[in-house]
Short mmCIF file of C-alpha atoms in Angstrom, two decimals:
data_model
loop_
_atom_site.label_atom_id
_atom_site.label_comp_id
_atom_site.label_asym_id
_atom_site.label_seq_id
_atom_site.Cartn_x
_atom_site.Cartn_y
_atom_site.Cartn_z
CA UNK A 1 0.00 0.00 0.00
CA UNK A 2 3.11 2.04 0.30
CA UNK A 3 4.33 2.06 -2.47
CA UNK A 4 0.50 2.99 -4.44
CA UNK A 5 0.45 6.06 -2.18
CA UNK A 6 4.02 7.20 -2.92
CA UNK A 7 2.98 6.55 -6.87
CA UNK A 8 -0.37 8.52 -6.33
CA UNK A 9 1.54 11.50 -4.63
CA UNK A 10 4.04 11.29 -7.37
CA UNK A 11 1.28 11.99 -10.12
CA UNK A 12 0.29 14.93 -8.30
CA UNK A 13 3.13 16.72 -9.51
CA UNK A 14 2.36 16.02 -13.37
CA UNK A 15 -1.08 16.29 -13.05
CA UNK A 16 -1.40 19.75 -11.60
CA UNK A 17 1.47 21.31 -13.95
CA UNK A 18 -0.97 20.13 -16.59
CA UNK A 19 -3.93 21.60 -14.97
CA UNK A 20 -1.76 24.93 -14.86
CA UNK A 21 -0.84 24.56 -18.57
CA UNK A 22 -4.35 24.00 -20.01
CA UNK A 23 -5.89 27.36 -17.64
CA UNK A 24 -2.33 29.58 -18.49
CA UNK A 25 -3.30 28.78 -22.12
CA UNK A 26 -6.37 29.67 -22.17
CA UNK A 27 -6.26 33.00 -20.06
CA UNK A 28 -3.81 34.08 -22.85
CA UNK A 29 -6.89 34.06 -25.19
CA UNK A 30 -9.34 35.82 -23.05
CA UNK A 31 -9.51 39.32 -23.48
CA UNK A 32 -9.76 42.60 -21.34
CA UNK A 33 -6.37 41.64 -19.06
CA UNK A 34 -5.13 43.43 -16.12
CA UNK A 35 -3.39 46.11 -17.82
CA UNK A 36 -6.60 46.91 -19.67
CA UNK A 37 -8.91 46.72 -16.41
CA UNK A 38 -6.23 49.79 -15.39
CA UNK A 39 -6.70 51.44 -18.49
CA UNK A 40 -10.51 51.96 -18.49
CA UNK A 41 -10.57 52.51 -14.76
CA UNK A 42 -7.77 54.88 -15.08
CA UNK A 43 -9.77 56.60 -17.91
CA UNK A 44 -12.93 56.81 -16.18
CA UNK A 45 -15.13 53.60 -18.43
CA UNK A 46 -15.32 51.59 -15.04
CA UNK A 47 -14.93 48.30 -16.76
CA UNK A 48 -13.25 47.26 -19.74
CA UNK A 49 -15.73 44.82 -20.07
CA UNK A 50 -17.95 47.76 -21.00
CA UNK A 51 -16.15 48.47 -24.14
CA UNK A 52 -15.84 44.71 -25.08
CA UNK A 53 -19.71 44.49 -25.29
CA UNK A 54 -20.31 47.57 -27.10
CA UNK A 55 -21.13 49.65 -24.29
CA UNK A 56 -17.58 52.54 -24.25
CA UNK A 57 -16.04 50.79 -27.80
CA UNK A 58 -15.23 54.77 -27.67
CA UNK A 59 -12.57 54.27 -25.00
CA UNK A 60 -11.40 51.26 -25.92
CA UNK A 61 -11.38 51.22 -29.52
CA UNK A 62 -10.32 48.15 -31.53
CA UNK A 63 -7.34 46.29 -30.04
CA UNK A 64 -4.62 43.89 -31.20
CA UNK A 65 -4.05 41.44 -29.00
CA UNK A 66 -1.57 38.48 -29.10
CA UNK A 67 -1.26 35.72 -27.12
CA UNK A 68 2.37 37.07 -25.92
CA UNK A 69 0.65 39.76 -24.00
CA UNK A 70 3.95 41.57 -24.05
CA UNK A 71 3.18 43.37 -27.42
CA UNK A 72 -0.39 44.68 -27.12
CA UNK A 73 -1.48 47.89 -28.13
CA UNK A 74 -4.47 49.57 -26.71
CA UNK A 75 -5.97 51.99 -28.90
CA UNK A 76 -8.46 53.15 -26.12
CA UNK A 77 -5.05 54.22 -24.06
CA UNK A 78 -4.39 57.33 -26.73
CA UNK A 79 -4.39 59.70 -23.34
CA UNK A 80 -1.89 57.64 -21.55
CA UNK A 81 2.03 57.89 -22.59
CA UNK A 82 3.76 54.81 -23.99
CA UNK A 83 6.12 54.68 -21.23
CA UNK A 84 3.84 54.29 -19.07
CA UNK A 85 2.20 51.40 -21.15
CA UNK A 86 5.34 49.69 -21.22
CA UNK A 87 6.04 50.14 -17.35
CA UNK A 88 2.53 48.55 -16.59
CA UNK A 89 3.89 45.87 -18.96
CA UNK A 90 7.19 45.10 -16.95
CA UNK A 91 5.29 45.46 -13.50
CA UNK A 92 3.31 42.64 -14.61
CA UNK A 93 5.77 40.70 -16.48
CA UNK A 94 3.92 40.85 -19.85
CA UNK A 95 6.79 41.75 -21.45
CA UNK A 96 8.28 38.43 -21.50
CA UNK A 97 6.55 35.54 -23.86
CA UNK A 98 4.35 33.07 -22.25
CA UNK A 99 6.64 30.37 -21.99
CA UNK A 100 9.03 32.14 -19.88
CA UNK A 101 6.11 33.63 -17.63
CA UNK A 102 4.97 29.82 -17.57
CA UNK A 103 8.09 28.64 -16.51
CA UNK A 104 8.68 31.74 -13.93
CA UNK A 105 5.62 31.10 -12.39
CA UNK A 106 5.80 27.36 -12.01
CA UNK A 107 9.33 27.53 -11.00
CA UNK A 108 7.95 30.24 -7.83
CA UNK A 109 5.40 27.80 -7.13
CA UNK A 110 8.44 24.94 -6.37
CA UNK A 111 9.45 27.42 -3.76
CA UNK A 112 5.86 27.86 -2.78
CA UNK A 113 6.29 31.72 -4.21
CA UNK A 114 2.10 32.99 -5.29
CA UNK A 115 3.05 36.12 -6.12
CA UNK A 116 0.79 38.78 -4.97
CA UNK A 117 -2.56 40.38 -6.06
CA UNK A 118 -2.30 42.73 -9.20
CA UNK A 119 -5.08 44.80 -7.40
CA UNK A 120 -5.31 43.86 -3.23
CA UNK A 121 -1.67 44.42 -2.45
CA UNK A 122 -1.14 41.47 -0.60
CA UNK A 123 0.30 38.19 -1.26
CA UNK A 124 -1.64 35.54 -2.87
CA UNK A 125 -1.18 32.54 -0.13
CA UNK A 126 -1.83 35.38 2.46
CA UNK A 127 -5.30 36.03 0.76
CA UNK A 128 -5.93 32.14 0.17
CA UNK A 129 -5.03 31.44 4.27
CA UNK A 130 -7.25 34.30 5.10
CA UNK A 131 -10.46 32.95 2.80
CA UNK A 132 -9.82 29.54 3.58
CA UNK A 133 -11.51 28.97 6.90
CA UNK A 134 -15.07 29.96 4.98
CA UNK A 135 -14.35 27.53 2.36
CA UNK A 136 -13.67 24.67 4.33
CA UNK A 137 -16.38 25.17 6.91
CA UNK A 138 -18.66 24.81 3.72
CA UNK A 139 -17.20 21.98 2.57
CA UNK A 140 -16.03 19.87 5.38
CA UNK A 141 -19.72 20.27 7.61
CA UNK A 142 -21.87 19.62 4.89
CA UNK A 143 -19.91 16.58 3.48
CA UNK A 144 -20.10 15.54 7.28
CA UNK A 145 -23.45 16.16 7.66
CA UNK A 146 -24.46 14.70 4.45
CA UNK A 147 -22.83 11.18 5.91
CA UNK A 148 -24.40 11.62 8.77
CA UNK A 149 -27.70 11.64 7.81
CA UNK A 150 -27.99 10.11 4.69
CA UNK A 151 -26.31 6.98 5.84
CA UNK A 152 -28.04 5.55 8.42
CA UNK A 153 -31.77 7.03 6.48
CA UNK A 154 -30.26 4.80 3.66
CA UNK A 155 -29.94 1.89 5.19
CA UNK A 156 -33.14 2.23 6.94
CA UNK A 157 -35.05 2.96 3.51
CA UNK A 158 -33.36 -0.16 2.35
CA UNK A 159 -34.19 -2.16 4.73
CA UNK A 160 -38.31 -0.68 5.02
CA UNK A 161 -37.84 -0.57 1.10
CA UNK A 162 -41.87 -0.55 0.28
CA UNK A 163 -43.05 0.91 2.80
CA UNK A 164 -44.61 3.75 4.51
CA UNK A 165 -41.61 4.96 5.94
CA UNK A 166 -39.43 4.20 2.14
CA UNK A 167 -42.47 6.27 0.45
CA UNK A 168 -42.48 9.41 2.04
CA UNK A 169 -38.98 9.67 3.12
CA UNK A 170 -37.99 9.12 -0.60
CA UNK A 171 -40.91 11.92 -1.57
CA UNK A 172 -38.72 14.49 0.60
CA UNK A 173 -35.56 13.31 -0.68
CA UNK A 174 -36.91 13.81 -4.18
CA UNK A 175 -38.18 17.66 -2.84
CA UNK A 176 -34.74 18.45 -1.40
CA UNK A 177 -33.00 17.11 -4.42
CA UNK A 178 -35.30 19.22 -6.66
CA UNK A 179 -35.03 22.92 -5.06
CA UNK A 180 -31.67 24.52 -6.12
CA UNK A 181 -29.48 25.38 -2.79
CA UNK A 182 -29.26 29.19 -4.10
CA UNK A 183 -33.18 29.13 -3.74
CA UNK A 184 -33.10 27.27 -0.49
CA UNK A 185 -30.44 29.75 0.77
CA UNK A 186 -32.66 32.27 -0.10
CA UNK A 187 -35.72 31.10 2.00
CA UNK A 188 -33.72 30.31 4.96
CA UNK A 189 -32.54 33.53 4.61
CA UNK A 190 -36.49 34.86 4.73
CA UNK A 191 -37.31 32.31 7.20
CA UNK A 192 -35.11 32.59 9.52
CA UNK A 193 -32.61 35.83 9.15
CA UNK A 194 -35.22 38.13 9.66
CA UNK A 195 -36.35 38.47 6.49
CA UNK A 196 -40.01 38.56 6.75
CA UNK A 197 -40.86 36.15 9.51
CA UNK A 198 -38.23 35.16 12.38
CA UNK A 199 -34.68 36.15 13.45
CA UNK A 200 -33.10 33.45 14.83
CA UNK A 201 -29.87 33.36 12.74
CA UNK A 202 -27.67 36.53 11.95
CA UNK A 203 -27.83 37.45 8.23
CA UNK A 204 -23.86 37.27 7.37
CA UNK A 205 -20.25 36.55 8.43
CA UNK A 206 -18.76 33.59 9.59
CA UNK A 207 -18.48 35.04 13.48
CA UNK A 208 -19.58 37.93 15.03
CA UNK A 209 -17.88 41.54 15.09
CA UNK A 210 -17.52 40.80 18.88
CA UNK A 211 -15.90 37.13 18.47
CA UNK A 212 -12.41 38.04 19.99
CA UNK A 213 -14.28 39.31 23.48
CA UNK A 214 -16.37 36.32 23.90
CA UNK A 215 -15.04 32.98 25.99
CA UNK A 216 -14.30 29.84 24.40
CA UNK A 217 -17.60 27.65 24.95
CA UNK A 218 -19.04 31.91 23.44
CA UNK A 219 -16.47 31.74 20.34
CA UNK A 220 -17.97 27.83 19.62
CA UNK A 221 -21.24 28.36 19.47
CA UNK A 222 -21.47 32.04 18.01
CA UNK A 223 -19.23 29.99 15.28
CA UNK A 224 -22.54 26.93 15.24
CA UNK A 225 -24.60 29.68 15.76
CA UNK A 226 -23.42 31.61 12.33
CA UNK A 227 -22.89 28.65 9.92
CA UNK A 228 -26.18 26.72 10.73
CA UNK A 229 -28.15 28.68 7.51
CA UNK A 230 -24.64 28.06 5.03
CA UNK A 231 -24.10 24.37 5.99
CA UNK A 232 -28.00 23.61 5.14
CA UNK A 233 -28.38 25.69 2.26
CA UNK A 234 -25.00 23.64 0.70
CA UNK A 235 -25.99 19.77 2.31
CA UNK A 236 -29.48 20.28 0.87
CA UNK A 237 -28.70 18.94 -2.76
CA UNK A 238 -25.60 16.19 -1.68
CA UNK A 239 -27.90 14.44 0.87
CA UNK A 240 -30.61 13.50 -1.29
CA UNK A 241 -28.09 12.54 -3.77
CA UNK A 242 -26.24 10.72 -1.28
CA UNK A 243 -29.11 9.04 0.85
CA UNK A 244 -30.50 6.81 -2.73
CA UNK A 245 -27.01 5.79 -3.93
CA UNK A 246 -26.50 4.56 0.10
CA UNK A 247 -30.18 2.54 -0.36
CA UNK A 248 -29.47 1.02 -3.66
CA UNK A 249 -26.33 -0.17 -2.61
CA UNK A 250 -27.78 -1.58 0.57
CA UNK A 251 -30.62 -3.42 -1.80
CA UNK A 252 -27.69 -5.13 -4.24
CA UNK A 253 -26.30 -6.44 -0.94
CA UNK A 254 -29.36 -7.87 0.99
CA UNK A 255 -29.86 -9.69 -2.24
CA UNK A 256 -27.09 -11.50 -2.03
CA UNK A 257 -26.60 -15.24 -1.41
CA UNK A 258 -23.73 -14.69 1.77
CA UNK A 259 -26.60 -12.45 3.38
CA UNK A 260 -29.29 -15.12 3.50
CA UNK A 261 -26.54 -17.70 4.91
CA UNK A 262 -25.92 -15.44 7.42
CA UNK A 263 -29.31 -14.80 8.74
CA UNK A 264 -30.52 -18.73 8.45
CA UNK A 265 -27.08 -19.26 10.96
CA UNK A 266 -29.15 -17.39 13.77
CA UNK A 267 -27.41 -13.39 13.41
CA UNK A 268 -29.43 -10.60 14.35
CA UNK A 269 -30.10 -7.89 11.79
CA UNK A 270 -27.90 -5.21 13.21
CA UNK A 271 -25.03 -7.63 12.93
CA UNK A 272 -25.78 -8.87 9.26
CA UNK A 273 -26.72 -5.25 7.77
CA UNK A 274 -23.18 -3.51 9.70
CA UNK A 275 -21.35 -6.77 10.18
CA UNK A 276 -21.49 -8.32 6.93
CA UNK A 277 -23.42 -5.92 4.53
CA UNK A 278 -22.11 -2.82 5.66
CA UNK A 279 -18.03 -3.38 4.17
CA UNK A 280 -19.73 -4.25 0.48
CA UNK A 281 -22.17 -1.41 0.40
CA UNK A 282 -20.43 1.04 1.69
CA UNK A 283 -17.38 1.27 -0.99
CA UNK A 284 -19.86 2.75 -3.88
CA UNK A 285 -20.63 5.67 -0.97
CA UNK A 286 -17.12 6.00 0.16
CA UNK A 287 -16.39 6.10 -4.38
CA UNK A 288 -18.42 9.17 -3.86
CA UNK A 289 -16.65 11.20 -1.41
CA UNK A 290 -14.05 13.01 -3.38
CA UNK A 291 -16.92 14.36 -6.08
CA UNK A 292 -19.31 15.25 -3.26
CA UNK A 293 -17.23 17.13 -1.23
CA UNK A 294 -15.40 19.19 -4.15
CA UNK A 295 -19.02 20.29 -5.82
CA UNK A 296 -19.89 21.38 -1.83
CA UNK A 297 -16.20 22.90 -1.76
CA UNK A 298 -15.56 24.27 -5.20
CA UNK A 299 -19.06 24.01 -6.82
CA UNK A 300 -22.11 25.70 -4.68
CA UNK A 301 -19.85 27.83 -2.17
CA UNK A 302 -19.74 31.00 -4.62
CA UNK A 303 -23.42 31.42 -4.42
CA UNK A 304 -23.79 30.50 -0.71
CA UNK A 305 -20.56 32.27 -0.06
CA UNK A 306 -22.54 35.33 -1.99
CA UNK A 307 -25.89 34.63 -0.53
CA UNK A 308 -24.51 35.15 3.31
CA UNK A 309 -22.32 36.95 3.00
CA UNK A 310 -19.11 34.74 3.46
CA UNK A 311 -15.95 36.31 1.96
CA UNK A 312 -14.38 32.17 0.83
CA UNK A 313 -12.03 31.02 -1.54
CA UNK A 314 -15.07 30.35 -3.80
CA UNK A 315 -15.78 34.14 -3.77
CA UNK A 316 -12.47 35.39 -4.04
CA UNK A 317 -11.70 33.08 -7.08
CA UNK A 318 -14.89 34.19 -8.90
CA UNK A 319 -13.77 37.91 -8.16
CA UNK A 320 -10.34 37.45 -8.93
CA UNK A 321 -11.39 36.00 -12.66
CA UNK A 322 -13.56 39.12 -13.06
CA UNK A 323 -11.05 41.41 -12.59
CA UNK A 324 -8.34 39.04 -14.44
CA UNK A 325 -6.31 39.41 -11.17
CA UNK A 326 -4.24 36.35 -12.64
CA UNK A 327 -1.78 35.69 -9.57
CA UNK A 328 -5.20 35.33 -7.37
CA UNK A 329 -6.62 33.20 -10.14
CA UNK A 330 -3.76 30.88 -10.94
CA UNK A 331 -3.45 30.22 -6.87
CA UNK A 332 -6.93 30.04 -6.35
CA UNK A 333 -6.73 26.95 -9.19
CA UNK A 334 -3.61 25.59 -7.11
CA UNK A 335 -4.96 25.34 -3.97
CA UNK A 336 -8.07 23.73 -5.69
CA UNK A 337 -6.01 21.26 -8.23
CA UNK A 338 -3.84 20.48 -4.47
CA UNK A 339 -6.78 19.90 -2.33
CA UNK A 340 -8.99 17.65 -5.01
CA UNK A 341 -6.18 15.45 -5.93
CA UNK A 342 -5.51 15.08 -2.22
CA UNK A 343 -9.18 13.88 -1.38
CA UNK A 344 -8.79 11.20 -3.96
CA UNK A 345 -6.00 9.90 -2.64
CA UNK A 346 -7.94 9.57 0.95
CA UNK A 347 -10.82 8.31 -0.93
CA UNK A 348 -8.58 5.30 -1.60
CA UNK A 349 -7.43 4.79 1.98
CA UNK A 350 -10.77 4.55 3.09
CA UNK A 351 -11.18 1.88 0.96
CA UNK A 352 -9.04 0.07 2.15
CA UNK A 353 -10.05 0.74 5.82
CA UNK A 354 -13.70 -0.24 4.97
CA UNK A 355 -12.56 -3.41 3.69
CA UNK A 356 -9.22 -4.05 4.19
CA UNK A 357 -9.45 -7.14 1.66
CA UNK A 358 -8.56 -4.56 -1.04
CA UNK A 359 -5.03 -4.50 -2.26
CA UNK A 360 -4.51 -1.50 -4.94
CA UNK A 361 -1.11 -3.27 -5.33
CA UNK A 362 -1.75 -6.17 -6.48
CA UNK A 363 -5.00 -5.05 -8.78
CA UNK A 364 -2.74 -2.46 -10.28
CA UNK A 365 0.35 -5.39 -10.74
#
């Protein structure tokens, strides 16, 4: 086992360098860059994107634009002096060609160098530590809380399957599954954050303004007591998704021959379904984890993260792209590439420690 995680850690290294390649490419085709955001701002349009749809083509004017990035010419920047063209251009290293800027950046990476924000002044990892505590109280409490629920209500439904208690259970899975988590964001937020009925919840932030002056059992659950409305709003989707793949696994199981001997030999129920049943069905759920918990981390927290308020990485990466603040971008994708490869990798182990008869080894040999 060993030696498959040392391989899988290995292909980490090729596998995000192409994930780097593929987005570096394709940012070098995307127009309205950084040096053009300063332009129109500079010259009063706001947005460059207002001149790319039509909206100030006066300021901007038409533009050539190569993928270099190092030779562009902005006819909307008429008022500005060359020089000072040329020194936005060296700032932000366009003036070398995008191999070299590839390799730079890649090369800073190694030595776990981000850069820093073409807009924020402040370094990139400093800006990813600072968002990341949003992000991952998305992502890691409603994976959790997905599990924990959905689980258990899975095997029940399988083992009631027909029933009462399988019939309307599975009509308020289907419900849940059916009403986007912006929209049930939304009506939490009316519900409960005092939007037209109670105000139980607070309407924003991850803590209160007041979270350094409260005691420690005060800092946990002002913490509970602010991420209760996120944490629903993002398990909402994932645990009906996750409750019916836990059922129909259980069902393929009970089926089975090995389950029947075990219950003629005199076992109780509980021992059969978590004894016997429980190591088989559970490796489809346990496939799952990596994809559920990188749509909750990467997928839905921009809208909650919007929604409430919450300034996470999902935010920051979604501003960052808008602005074409590229060093915030590229790190944002980083941590992102990092993390999901990572998660696969412990996907695997807890394969193994649901049913240690699995040997990656020798399946791969």
């Amino acid at each position: 086992m060993g030696a498959y995680i040392l391989r899988r850690l290995l292909l980490v290294i090729p596998t995000l360098i192409g994930i780097m390649i593929v987005n570096f490419t394709l940012t070098q085709f995307v127009p309205g860059g950084p040096i053009e955001q300063i332009i129109a701002r500079m010259e009063g349009s706001g947005d460059v994107f207002q001149g790319i749809s039509g909206g100030g083509s006066e300021t901007l004017g038409a533009q050539d634009f190569d993928s270099g990035g190092a030779n562009e010419r902005y006819v909307g920047s008429r008022g500005l002096p060359p020089d000072f063209i040329e020194q936005l251009e060296r700032e932000f290293g366009f003036d070398k060609p995008p191999l070299e800027r590839f390799l730079n950046m890649m090369w800073n990476y190694i030595q776990f160098d981000f850069g820093e924000s073409y807009f924020r002044s402040i370094g990139v990892l400093e800006l990813v530590l600072e968002k990341m505590p949003v992000s991952l109280t998305l992502g890691l409490w409603s994976t959790l809380i997905a599990y924990m629920i959905s689980i258990p209500l899975g095997v029940r439904k399988a083992v009631k399957d027909g029933t009462a208690f399988d019939a309307w259970t599975s009509t308020a899975i289907i419900v849940g599954y059916a009403i986007p988590g912006f929209l049930f964001a939304i009506l939490l937020l009316v519900l409960f954050a005092g939007g037209s009925y109670f105000r139980i919840f607070p309407l924003r932030g991850l803590v209160s303004d007041n979270f350094e002056e409260l005691s420690m059992l005060g800092k946990v659950a002002d913490y509970f007591w602010h991420i209760t409305l996120p944490v629903l709003a993002s398990t909402i989707s994932s645990f009906a998704t996750l409750t019916m793949l836990t059922k129909n696994s259980f069902l393929d199981e009970i089926k089975k021959q090995y389950v029947i001997t075990a219950k003629a030999k005199g076992l109780s129920e509980r021992r059969v379904l978590y004894g016997h049943v429980f190591r088989n069905a559970m490796l489809i759920v346990i496939a799952g984890f990596p994809a559920l918990f990188i749509s909750v981390f990467f997928g839905s927290s921009i809208i909650i993260e919007t929604i409430f308020s919450l300034d996470g990485l999902g935010r920051l990466g979604f501003e960052a792209a808008v602005a074409r603040d590229y060093p915030v971008i590229f790190g944002t994708l980083f941590f992102f590439g990092l993390i999901g490869l990572v998660v696969g990798i412990l996907s695997d182990l807890m394969y193994v420690f649901v049913d240690p008869r699995i040997d990656f080894e020798t399946r791969e040999g």
